Short mmCIF file of C-alpha atoms and ligand atoms in Angstrom, two decimals:
data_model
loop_
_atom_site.label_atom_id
_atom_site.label_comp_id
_atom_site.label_asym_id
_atom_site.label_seq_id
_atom_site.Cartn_x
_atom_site.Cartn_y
_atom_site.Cartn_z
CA UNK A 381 88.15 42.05 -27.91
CA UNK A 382 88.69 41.47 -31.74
CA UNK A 383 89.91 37.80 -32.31
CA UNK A 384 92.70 38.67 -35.26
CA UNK A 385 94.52 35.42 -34.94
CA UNK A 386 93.86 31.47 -35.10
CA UNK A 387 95.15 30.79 -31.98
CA UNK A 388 93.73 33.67 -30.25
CA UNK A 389 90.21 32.12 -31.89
CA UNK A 390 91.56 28.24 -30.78
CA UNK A 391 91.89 29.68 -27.07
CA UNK A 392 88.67 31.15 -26.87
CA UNK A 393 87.05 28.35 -28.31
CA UNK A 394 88.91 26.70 -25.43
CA UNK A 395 87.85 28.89 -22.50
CA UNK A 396 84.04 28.85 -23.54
CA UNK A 397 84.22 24.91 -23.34
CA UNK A 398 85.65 25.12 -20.01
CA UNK A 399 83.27 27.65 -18.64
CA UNK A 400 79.96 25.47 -20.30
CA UNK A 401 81.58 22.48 -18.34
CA UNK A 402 81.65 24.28 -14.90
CA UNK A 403 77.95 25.81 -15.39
CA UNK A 404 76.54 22.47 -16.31
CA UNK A 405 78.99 20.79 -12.86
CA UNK A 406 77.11 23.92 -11.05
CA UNK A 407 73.60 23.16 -12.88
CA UNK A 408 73.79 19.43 -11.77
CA UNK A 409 74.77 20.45 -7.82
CA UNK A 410 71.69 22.77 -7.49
CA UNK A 411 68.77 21.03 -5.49
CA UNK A 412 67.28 21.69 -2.02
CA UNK A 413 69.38 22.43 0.78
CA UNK A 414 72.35 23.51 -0.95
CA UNK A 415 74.10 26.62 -0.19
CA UNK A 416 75.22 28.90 -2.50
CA UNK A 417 78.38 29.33 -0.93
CA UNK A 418 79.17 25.59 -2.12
CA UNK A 419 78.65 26.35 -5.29
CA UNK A 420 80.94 29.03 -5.21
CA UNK A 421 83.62 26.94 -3.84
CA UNK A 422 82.96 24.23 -6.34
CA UNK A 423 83.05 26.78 -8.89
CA UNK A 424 86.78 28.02 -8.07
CA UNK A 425 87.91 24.30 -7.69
CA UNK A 426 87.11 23.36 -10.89
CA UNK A 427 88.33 26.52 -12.83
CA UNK A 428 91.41 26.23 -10.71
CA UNK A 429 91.93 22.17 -11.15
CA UNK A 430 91.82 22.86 -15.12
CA UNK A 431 94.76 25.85 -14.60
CA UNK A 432 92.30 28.77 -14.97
CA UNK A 433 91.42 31.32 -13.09
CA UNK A 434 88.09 32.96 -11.82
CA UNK A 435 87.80 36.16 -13.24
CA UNK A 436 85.03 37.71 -11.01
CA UNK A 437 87.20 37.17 -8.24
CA UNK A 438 89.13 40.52 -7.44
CA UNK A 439 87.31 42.17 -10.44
CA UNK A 440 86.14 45.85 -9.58
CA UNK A 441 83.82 46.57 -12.35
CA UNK A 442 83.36 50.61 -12.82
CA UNK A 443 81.33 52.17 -9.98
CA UNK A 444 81.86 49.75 -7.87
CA UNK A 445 83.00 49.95 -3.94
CA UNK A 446 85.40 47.34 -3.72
CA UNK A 447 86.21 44.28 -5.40
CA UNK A 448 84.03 41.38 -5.75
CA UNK A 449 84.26 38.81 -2.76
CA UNK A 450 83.46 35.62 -5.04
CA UNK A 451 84.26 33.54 -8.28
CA UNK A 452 80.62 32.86 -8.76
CA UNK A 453 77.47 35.40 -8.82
CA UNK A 454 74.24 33.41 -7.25
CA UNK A 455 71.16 35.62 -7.07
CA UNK A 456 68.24 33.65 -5.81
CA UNK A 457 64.41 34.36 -6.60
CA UNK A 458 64.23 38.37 -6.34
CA UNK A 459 67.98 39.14 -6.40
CA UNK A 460 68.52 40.16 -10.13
CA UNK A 461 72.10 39.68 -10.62
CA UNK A 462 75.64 39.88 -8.95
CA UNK A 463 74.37 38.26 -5.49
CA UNK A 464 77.46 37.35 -3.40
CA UNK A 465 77.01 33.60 -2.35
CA UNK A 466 79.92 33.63 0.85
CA UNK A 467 78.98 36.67 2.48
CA UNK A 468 76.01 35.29 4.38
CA UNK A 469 74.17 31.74 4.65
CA UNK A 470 71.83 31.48 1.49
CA UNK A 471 70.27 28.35 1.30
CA UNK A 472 68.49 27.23 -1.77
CA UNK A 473 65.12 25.89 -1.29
CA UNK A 474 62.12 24.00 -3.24
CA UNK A 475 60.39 26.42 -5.30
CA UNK A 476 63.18 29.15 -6.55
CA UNK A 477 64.98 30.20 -9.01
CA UNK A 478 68.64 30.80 -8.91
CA UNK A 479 70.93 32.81 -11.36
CA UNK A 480 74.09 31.80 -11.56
CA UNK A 481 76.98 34.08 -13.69
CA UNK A 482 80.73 33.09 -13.95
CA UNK A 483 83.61 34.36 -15.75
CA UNK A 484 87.35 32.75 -15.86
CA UNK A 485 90.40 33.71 -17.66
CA UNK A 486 92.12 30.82 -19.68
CA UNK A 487 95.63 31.32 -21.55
CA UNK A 488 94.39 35.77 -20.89
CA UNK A 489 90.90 35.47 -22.58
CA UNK A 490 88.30 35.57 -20.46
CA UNK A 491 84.97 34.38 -21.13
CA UNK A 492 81.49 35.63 -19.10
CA UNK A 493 78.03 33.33 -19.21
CA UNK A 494 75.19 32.79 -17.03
CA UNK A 495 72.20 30.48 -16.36
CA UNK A 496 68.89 30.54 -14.53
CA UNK A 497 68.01 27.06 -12.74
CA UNK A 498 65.20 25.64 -11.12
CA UNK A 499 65.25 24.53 -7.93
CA UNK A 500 63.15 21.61 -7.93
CA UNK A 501 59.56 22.15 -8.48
CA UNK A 502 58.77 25.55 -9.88
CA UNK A 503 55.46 27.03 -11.04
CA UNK A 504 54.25 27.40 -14.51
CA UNK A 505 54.44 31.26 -14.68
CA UNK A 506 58.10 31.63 -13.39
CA UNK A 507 58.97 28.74 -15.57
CA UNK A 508 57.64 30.69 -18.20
CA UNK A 509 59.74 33.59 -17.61
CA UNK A 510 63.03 31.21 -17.54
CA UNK A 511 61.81 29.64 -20.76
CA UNK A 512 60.89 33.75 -22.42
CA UNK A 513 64.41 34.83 -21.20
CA UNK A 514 66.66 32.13 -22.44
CA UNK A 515 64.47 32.42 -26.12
CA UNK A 516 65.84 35.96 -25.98
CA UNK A 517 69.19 35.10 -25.57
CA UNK A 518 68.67 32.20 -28.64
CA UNK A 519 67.26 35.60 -30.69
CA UNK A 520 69.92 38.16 -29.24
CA UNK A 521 72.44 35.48 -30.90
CA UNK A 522 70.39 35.22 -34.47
CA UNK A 523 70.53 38.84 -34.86
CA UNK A 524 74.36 39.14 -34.29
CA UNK A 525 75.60 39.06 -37.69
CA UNK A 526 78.47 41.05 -39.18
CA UNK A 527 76.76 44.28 -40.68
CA UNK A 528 74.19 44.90 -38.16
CA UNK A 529 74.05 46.90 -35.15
CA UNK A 530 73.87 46.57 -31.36
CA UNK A 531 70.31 47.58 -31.80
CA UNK A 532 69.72 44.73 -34.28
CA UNK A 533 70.55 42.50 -30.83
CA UNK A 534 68.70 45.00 -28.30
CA UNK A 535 65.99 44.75 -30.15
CA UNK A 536 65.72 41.34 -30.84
CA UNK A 537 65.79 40.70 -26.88
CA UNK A 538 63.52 43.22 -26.23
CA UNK A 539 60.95 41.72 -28.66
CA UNK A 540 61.17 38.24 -27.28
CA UNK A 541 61.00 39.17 -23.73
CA UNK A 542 57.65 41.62 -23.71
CA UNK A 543 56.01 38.96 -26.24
CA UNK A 544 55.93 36.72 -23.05
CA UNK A 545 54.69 39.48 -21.24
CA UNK A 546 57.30 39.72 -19.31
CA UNK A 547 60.14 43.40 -18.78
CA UNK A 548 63.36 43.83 -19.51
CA UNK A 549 65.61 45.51 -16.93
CA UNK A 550 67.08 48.57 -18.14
CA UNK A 551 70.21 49.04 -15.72
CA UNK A 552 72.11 46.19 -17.49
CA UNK A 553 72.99 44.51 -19.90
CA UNK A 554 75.70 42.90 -22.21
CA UNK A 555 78.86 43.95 -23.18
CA UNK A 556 82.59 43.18 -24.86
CA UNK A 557 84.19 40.45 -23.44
CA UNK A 558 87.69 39.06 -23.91
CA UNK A 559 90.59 41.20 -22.62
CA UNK A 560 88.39 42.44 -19.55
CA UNK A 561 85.02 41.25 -17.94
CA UNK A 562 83.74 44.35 -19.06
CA UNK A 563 84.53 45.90 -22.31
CA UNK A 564 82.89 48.45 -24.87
CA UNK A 565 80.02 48.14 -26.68
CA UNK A 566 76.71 47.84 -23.98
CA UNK A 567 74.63 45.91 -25.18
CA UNK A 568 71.01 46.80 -23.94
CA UNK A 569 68.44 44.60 -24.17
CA UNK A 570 66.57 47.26 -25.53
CA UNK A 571 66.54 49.16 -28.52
CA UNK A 572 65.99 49.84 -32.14
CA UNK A 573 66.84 47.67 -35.25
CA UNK A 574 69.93 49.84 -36.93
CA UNK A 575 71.28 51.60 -33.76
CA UNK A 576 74.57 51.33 -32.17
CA UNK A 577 77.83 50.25 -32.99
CA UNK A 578 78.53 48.00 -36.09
CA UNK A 579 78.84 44.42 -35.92
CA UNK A 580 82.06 43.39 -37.50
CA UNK A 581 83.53 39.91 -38.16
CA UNK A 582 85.82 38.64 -34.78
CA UNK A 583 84.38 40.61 -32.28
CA UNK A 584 83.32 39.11 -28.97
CA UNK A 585 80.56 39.98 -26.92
CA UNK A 586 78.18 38.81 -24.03
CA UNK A 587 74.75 38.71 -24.39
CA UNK A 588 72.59 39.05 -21.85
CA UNK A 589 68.77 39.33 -21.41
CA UNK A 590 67.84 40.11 -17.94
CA UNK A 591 63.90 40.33 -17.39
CA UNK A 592 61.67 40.24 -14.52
CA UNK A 593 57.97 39.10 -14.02
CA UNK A 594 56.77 42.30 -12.57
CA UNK A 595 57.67 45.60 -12.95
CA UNK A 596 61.07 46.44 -14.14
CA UNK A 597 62.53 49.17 -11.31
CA UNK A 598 65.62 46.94 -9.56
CA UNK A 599 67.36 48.58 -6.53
CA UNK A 600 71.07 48.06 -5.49
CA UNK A 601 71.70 46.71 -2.07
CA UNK A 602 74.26 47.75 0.68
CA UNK A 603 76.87 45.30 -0.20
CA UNK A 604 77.56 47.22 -3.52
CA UNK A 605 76.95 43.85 -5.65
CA UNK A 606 73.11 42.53 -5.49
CA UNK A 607 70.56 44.27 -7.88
CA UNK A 608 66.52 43.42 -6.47
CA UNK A 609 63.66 44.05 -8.21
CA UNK A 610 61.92 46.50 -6.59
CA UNK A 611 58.53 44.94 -6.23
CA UNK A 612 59.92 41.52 -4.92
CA UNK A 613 59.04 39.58 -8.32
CA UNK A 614 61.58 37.02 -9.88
CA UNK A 615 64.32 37.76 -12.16
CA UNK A 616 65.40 35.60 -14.65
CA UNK A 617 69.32 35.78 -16.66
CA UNK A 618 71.03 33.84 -19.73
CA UNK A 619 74.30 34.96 -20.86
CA UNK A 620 76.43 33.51 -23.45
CA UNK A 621 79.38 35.11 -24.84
CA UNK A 622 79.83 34.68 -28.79
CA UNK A 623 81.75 35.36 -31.57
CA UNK A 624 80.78 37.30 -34.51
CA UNK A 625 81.74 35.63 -37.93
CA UNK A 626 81.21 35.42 -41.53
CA UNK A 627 77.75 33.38 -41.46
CA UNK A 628 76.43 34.33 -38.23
CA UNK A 629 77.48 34.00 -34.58
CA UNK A 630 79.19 31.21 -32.84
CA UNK A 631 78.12 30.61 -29.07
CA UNK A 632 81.22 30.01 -27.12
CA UNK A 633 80.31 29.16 -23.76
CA UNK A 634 77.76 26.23 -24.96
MG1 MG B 615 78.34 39.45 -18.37
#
């Protein structure tokens, strides 16, 4: 969407505080032994409490076989994104990594970000790839300025994530945000400085650097939803969704 308005601008400001608040409740319940159907449920109670809604929930995004099962995506270790935590019993345990993506709609503007969390202890190479993949999203952000491109953003990822050594995944990416989950532009996180749509003052997008450790080929499982790598390494994800103005970007969901 294109914020034109003050309040339209006032109630996404709004939502994105909300949606920080449940990802850090969600952050704070991940440990050993939890499941990540709890977190889902935890997740809807506390967008629901405040008068929101999920927006994941029900959502069929294009290409999809049916709508998605859950208000939270949870995709543990291997699973690159859009895992469905209430379809079967997925228990988190010492030693992974687990991705967790939520949208919800507050006063009709939804707002879409994601975090990668430790589960306790993890070891110093997939730390580094949570640490490479949330600097890309900080340098996605930087290069979002009215008067550059999506390529500018793609580009910026991109940079950030092979520096690390580390792959981007080429499948997905980020995207409008506002009126739907899933609006135009896509915004790979790959590119070239220049390319792409222009970045104008009031638009709102989500960026999203998805990388892996190993190679970057991710297959899509039978349940329509979960993206794997192919090669079993971790995935990491960091989404925020911002808003382009004057001086620079403004994160919402922080
Ligand atoms: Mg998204």
């Amino acid at each position: 969407m294109i914020i034109t308005s003050d309040t339209e601008r006032a109630d996404l400001i709004e939502a994105g505080k909300r949606l920080a608040s449940v990802l850090r409740a969600l952050k704070a319940k991940v440990a050993p032994s939890v499941t990540a159907e709890e977190l889902d449920d935890l997740a809807e109670e506390l967008i629901r409490t405040k008068g929101d809604e999920p927006c994941f929930l029900g959502y069929t995004p294009e290409g999809a076989p049916r709508p998605y099962p859950s208000t939270l995506c949870v995709s543990i270790n291997d699973e690159v994104v859009h895992g469905i935590p209430n379809e079967s019993v997925k228990v988190l345990k010492e030693g992974d990594i687990v991705g967790l993506d939520l949208g919800l709609t507050h006063n009709g503007i939804i707002v879409d970000a994601a975090i990668t969390v430790p589960v306790g202890e993890i070891d110093q190479g997939v730390k580094k790839l949570l640490d490479a993949t949330e600097r890309a999203l900080a340098k996605g952000i930087a290069a979002a300025n009215p008067g550059k491109h999506i390529g500018d953003i793609s580009y910026a990822i991109q940079k950030e994530i092979e520096r690390a050594g580390f792959k981007v995944v080429k499948e997905l990416g980020g995207h409008g945000v506002g009126d739907l989950v899933h609006e135009e532009p896509f915004i790979p996180n790959f590119g070239r400085p220049g390319e792409g749509e222009l970045l104008i003052e009031g638009m709102v997008l989500a960026l999203e650097p998805i990388s892996v450790a190993g190679k970057s080929a991710v297959t899509l499982a039978a349940d329509g939803y979960t993206f794997r790598t192919k090669d079993g390494s971790r995935s990491a994800h960091f989404e925020h969704t911002i808003l382009i103005e004057k001086g620079g970007a403004r994160i919402i969901t922080q």
